[in-house]
PDB file of C-alpha atoms in Angstrom:
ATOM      1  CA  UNK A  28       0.000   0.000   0.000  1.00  0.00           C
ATOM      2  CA  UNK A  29       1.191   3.463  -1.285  1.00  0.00           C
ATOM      3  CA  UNK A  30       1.180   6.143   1.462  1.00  0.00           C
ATOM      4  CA  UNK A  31       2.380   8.666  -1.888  1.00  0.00           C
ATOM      5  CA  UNK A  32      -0.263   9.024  -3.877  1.00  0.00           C
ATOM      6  CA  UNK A  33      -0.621  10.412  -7.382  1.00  0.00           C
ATOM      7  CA  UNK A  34      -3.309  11.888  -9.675  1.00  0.00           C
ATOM      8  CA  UNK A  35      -4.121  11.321 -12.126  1.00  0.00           C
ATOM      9  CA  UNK A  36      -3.037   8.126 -13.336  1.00  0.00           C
ATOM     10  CA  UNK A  37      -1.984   9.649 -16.806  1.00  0.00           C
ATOM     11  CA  UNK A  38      -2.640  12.310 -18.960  1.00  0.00           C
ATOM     12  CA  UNK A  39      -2.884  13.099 -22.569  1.00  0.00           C
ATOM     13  CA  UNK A  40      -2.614  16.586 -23.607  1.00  0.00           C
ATOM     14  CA  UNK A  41      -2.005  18.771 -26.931  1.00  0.00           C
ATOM     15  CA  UNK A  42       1.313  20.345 -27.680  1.00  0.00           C
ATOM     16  CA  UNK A  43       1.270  23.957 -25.878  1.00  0.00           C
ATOM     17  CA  UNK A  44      -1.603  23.081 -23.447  1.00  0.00           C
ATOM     18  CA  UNK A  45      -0.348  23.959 -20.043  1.00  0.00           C
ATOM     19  CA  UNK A  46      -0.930  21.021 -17.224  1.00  0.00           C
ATOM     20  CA  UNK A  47      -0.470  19.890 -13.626  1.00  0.00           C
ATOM     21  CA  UNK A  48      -0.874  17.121 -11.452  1.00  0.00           C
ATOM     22  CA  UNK A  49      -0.957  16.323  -7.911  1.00  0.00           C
ATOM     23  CA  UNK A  50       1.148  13.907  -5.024  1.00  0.00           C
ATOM     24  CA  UNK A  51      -0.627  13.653  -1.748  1.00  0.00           C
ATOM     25  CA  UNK A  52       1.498  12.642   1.279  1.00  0.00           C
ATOM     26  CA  UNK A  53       1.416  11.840   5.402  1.00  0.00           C
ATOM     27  CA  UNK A  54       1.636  15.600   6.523  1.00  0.00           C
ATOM     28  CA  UNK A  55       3.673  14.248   9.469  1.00  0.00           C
ATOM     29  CA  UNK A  56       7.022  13.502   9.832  1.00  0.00           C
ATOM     30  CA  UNK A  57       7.921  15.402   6.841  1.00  0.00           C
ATOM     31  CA  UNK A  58      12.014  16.195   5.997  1.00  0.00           C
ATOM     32  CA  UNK A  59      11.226  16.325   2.046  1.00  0.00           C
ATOM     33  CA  UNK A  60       9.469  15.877  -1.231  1.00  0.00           C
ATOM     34  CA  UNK A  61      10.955  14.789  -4.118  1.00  0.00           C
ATOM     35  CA  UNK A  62       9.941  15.062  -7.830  1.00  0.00           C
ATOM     36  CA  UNK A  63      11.522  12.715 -10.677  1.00  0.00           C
ATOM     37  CA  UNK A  64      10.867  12.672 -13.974  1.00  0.00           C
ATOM     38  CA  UNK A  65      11.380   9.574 -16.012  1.00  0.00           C
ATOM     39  CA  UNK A  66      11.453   9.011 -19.814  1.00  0.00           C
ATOM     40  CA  UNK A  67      10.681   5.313 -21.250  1.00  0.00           C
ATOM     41  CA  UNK A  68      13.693   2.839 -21.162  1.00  0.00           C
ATOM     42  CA  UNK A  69      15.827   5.277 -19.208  1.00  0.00           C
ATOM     43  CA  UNK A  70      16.348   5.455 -15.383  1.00  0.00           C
ATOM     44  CA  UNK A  71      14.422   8.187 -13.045  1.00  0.00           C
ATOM     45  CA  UNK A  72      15.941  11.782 -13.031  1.00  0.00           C
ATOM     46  CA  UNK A  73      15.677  14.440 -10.412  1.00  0.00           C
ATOM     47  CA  UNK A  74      13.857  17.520 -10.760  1.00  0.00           C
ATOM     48  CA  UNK A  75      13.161  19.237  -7.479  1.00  0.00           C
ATOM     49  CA  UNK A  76      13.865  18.842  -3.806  1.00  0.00           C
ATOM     50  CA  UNK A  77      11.443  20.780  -1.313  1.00  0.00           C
ATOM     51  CA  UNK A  78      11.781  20.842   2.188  1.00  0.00           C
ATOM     52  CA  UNK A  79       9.766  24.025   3.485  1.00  0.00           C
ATOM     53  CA  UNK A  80       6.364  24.593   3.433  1.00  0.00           C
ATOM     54  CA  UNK A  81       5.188  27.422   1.097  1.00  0.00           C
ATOM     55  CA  UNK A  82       8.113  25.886  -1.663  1.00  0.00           C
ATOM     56  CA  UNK A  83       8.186  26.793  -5.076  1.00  0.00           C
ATOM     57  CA  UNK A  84      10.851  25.443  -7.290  1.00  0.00           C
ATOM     58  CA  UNK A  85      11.207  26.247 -10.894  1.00  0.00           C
ATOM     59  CA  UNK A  86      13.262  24.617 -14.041  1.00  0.00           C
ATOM     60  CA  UNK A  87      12.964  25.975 -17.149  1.00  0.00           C
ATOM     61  CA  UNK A  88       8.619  25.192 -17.807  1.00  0.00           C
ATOM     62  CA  UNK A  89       8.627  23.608 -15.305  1.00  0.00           C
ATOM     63  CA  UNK A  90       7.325  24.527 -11.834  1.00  0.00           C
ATOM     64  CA  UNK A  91       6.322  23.031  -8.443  1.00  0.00           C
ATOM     65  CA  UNK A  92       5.063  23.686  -5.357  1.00  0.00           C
ATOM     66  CA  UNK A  93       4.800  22.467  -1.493  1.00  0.00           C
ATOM     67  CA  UNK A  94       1.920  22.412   1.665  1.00  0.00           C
ATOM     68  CA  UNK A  95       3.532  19.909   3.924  1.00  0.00           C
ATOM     69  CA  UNK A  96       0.629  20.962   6.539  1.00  0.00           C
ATOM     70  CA  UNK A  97      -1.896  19.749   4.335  1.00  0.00           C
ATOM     71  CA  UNK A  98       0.202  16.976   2.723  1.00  0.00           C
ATOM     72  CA  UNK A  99       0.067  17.815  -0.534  1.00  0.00           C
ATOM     73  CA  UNK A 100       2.382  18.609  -3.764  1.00  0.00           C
ATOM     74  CA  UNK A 101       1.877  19.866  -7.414  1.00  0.00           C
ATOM     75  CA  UNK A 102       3.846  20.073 -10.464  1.00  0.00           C
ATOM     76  CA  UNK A 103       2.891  22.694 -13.162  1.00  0.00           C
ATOM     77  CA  UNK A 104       3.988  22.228 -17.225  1.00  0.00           C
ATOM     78  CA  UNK A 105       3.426  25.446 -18.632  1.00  0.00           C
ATOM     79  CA  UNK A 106       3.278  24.719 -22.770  1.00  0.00           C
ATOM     80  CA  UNK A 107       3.480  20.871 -22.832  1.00  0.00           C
ATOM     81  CA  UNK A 108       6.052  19.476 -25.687  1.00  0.00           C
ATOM     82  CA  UNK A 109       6.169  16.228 -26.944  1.00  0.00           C
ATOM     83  CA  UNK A 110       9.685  15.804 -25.016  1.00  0.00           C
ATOM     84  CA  UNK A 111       7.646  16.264 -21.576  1.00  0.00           C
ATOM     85  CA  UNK A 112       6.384  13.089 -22.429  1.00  0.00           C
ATOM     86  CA  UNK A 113       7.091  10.552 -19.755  1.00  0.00           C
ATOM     87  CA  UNK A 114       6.210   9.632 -15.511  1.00  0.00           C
ATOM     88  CA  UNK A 115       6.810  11.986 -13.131  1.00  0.00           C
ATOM     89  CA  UNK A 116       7.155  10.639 -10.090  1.00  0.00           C
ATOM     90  CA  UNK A 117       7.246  11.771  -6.458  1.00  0.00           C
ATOM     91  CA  UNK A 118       8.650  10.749  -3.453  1.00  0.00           C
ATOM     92  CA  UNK A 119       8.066  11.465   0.164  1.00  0.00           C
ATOM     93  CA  UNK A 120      11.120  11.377   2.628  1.00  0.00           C
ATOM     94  CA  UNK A 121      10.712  11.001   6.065  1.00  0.00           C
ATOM     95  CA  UNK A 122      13.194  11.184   8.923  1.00  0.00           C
ATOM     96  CA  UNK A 123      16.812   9.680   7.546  1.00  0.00           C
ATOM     97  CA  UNK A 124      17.274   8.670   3.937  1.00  0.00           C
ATOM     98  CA  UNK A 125      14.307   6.826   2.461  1.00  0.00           C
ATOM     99  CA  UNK A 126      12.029   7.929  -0.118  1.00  0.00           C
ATOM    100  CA  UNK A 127       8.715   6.267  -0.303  1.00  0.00           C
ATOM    101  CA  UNK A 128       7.709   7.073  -3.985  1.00  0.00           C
ATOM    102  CA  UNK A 129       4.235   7.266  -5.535  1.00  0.00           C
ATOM    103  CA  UNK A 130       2.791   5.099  -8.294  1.00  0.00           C
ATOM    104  CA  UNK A 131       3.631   7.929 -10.568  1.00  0.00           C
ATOM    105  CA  UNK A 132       1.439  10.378 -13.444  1.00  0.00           C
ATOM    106  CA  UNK A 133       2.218   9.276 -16.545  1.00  0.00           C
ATOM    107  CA  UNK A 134       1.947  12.495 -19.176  1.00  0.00           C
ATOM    108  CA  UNK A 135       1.424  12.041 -23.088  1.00  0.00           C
ATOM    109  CA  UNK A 136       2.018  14.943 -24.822  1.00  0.00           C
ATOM    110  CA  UNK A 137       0.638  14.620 -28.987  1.00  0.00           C
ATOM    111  CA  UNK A 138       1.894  17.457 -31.566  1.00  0.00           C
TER     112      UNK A 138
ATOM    113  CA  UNK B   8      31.849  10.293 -14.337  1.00  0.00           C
ATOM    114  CA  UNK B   9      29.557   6.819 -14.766  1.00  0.00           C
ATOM    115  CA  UNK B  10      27.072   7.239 -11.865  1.00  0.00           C
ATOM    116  CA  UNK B  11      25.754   5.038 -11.003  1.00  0.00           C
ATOM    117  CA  UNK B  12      26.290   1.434 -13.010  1.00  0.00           C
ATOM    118  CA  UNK B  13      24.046  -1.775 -12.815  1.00  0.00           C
ATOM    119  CA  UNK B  14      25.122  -4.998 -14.548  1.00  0.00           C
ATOM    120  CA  UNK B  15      23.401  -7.245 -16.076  1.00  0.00           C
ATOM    121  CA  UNK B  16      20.875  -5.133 -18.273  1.00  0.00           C
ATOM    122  CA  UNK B  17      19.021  -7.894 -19.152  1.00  0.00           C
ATOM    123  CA  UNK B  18      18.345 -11.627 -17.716  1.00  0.00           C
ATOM    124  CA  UNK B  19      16.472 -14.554 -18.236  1.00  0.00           C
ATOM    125  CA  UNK B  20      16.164 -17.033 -15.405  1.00  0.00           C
ATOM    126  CA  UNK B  21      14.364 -20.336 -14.695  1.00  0.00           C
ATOM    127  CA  UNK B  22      12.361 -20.770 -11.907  1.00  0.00           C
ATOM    128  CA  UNK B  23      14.376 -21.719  -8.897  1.00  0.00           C
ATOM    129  CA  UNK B  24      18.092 -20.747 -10.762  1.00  0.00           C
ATOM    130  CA  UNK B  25      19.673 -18.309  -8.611  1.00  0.00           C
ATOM    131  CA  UNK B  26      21.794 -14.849 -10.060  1.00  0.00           C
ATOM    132  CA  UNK B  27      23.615 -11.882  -8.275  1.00  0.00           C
ATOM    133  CA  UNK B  28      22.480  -8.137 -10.156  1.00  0.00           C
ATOM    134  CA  UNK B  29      25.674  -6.093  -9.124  1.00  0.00           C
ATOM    135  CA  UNK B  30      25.699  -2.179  -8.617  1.00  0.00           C
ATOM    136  CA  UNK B  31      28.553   0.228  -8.485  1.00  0.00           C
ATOM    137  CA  UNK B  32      28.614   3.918  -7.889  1.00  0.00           C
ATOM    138  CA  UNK B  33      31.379   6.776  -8.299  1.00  0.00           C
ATOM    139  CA  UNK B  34      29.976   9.886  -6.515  1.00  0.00           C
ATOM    140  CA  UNK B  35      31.561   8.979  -3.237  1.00  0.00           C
ATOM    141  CA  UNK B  36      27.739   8.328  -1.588  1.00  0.00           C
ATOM    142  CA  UNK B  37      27.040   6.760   1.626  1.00  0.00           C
ATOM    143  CA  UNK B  38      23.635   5.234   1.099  1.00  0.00           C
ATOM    144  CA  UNK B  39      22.590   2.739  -1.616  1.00  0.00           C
ATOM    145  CA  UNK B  40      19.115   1.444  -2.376  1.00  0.00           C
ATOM    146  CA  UNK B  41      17.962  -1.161  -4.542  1.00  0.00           C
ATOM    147  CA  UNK B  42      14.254  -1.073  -5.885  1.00  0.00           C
ATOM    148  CA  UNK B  43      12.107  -2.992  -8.205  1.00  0.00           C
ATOM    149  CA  UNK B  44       9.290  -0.999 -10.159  1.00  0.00           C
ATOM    150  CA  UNK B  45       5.985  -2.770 -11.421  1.00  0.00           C
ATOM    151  CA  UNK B  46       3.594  -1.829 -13.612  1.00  0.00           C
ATOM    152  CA  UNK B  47       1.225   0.540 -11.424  1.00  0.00           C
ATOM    153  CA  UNK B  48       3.218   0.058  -8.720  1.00  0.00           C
ATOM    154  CA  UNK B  49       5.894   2.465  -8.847  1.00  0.00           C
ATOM    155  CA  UNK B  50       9.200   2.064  -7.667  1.00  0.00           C
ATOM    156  CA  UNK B  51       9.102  -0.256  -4.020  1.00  0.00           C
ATOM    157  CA  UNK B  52      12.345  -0.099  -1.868  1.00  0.00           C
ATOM    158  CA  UNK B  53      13.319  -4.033  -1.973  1.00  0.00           C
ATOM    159  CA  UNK B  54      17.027  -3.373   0.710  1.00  0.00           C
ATOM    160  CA  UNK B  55      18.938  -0.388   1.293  1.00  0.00           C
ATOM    161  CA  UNK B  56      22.339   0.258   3.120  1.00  0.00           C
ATOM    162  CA  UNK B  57      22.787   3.331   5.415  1.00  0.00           C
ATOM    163  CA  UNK B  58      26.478   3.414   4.952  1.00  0.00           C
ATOM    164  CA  UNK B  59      29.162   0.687   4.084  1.00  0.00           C
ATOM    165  CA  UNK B  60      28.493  -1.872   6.661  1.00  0.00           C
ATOM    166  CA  UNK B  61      25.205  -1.760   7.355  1.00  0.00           C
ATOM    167  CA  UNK B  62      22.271  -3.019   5.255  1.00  0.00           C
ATOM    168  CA  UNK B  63      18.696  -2.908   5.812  1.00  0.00           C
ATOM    169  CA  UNK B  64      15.299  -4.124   4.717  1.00  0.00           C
ATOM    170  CA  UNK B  65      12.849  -1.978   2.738  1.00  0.00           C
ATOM    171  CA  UNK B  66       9.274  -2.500   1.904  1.00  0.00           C
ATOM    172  CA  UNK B  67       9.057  -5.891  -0.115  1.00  0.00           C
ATOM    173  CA  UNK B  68      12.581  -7.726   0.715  1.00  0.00           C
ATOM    174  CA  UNK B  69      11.485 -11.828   1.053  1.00  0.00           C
ATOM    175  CA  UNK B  70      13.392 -13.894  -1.685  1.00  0.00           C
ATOM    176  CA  UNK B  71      16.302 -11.344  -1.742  1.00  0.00           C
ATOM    177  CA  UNK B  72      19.838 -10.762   0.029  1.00  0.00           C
ATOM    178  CA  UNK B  73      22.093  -7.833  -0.325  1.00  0.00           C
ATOM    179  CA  UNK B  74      25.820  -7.352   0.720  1.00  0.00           C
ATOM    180  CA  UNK B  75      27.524  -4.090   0.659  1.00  0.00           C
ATOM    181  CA  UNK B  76      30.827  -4.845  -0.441  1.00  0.00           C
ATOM    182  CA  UNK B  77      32.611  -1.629  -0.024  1.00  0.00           C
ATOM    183  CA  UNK B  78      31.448   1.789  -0.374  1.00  0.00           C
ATOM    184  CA  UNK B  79      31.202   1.926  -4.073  1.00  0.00           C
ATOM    185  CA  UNK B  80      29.409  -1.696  -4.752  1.00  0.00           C
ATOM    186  CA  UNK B  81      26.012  -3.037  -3.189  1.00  0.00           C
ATOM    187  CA  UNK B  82      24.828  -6.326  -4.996  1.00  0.00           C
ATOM    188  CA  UNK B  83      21.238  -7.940  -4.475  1.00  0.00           C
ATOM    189  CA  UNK B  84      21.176 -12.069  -4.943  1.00  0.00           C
ATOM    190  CA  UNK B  85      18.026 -13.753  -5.582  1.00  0.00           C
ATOM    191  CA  UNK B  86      18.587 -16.968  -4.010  1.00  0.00           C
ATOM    192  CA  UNK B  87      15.875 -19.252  -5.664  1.00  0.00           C
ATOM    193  CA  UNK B  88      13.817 -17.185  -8.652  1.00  0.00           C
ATOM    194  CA  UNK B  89      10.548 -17.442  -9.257  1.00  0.00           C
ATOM    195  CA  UNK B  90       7.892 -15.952 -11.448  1.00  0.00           C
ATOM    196  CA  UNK B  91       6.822 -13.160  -8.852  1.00  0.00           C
ATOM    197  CA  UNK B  92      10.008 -11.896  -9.015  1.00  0.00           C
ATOM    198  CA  UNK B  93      10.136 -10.986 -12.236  1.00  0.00           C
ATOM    199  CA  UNK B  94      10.791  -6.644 -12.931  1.00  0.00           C
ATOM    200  CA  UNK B  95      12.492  -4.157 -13.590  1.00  0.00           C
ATOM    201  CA  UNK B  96      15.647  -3.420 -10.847  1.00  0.00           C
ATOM    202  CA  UNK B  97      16.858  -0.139 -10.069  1.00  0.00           C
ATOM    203  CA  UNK B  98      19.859   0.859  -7.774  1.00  0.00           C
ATOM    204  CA  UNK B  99      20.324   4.033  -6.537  1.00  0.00           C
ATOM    205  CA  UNK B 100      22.771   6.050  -4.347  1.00  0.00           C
ATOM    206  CA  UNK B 101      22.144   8.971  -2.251  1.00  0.00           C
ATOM    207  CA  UNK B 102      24.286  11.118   0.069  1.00  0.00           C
ATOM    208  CA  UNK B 103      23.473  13.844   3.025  1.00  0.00           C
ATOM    209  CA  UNK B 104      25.842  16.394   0.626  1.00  0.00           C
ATOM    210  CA  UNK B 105      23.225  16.166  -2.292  1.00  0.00           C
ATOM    211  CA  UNK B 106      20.080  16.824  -0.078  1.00  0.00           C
ATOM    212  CA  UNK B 107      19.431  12.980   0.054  1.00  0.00           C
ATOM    213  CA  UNK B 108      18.487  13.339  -3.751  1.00  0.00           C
ATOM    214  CA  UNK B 109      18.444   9.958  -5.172  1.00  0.00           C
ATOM    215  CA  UNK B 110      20.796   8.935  -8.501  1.00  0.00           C
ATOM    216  CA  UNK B 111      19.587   5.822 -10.328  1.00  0.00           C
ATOM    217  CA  UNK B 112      21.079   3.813 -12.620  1.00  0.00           C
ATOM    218  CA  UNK B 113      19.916   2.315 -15.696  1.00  0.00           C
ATOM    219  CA  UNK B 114      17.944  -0.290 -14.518  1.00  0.00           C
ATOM    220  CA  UNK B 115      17.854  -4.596 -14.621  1.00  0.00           C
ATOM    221  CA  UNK B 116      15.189  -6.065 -16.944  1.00  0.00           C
ATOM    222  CA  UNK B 117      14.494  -9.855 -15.357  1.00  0.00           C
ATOM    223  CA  UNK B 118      12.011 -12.197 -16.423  1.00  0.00           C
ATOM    224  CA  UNK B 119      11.978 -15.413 -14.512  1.00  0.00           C
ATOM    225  CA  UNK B 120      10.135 -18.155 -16.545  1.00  0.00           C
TER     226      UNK B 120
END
């Protein structure tokens, strides 16, 4: 059982439609949240860190942003393109150095 | 740099055969983890190791064993496959000086038959 969850599932968009999804996790003993992103037949990548509450992290189109008191994350894709195609995963870390990831959002982006 | 480095890439195994997936990483990091991802699953934390010495288990670690052979190497054995055990098998390595941000490498494709 998945105490990370993700939504939605996946997600099929048009080239330049802007999009965002969502990672719920236990709003106690929080250190961090973690956001991957991970293209087909290639291994998981990092994209952000966040460790305060109130967090917004940017890279390039992409943007996220953190409420650890209500447990919740969200990743923003401002003018999807077909390379933003792939699962972007999160990961919650508690106390020490585990990450307990989600199932993942798979993203779809046609041209 | 390589990263991190996983060896095989691919494997076939019959039921009850027995391999060793090795894992090596070059970034000087204390922690290693070793994962298997399923469809709709994501990625589940099978053993990890704190530091060289020490190894621990994660969330789904029956039918595996790990040994952390120095600081650079942590190998996971399957002992006797079977068909549940076929996945994909990540390791990753993670240090307090990189915010505890995870670096995988390229993954294990194993089918047990």
């Amino acid at each position: 059982i998945l105490n990370v969850e993700q939504s939605p599932q996946s997600l099929h968009v048009q080239e330049g439609d802007s999009t965002n999804f969502t990672c719920s996790f236990p709003s106690s003993n929080f250190y961090a949240l973690h956001w991957y992103r991970w293209e087909t037949a290639k291994s998981p990548e990092a994209l952000f860190v966040m460790t305060l509450n109130g967090d917004e992290k940017k890279k390039g189109r992409i943007s996220a942003t953190l409420n650890t008191k209500e447990g919740y994350s969200y990743l923003y894709i401002k003018g999807s393109q077909p390379e933003d195609s792939a699962t972007y995963l999160c990961a919650h870390r508690e106390y020490g150095n585990k990450l307990v990831f989600g199932a993942g959002t798979i993203l779809r982006v046609k041209s | 740099n390589a990263g991190v480095t996983q060896t095989p890439k691919f494997q076939v195994l019959k039921t009850g055969q027995s391999m060793t997936l090795q894992c090596a990483q070059d970034m000087n990091h204390n922690s290693m983890y070793w994962y298997r991802q399923d469809p709709g699953m994501g990625l589940r934390l099978i053993y990890y190791s704190a530091s060289e010495g020490t190894t621990d288990k994660g969330e789904v670690p029956n039918g595996y064993n790990v040994s952390r052979l120095n600081k650079r190497e942590f190998s996971l054995r399957l002992e006797s496959a079977a068909p549940s055990q076929t996945s994909v098998y990540f390791c990753a390595s993670s240090d307090r000086t990189d915010v505890w941000e995870q670096y995988f490498g390229p993954g294990t494709r194993l089918t047990v038959t």
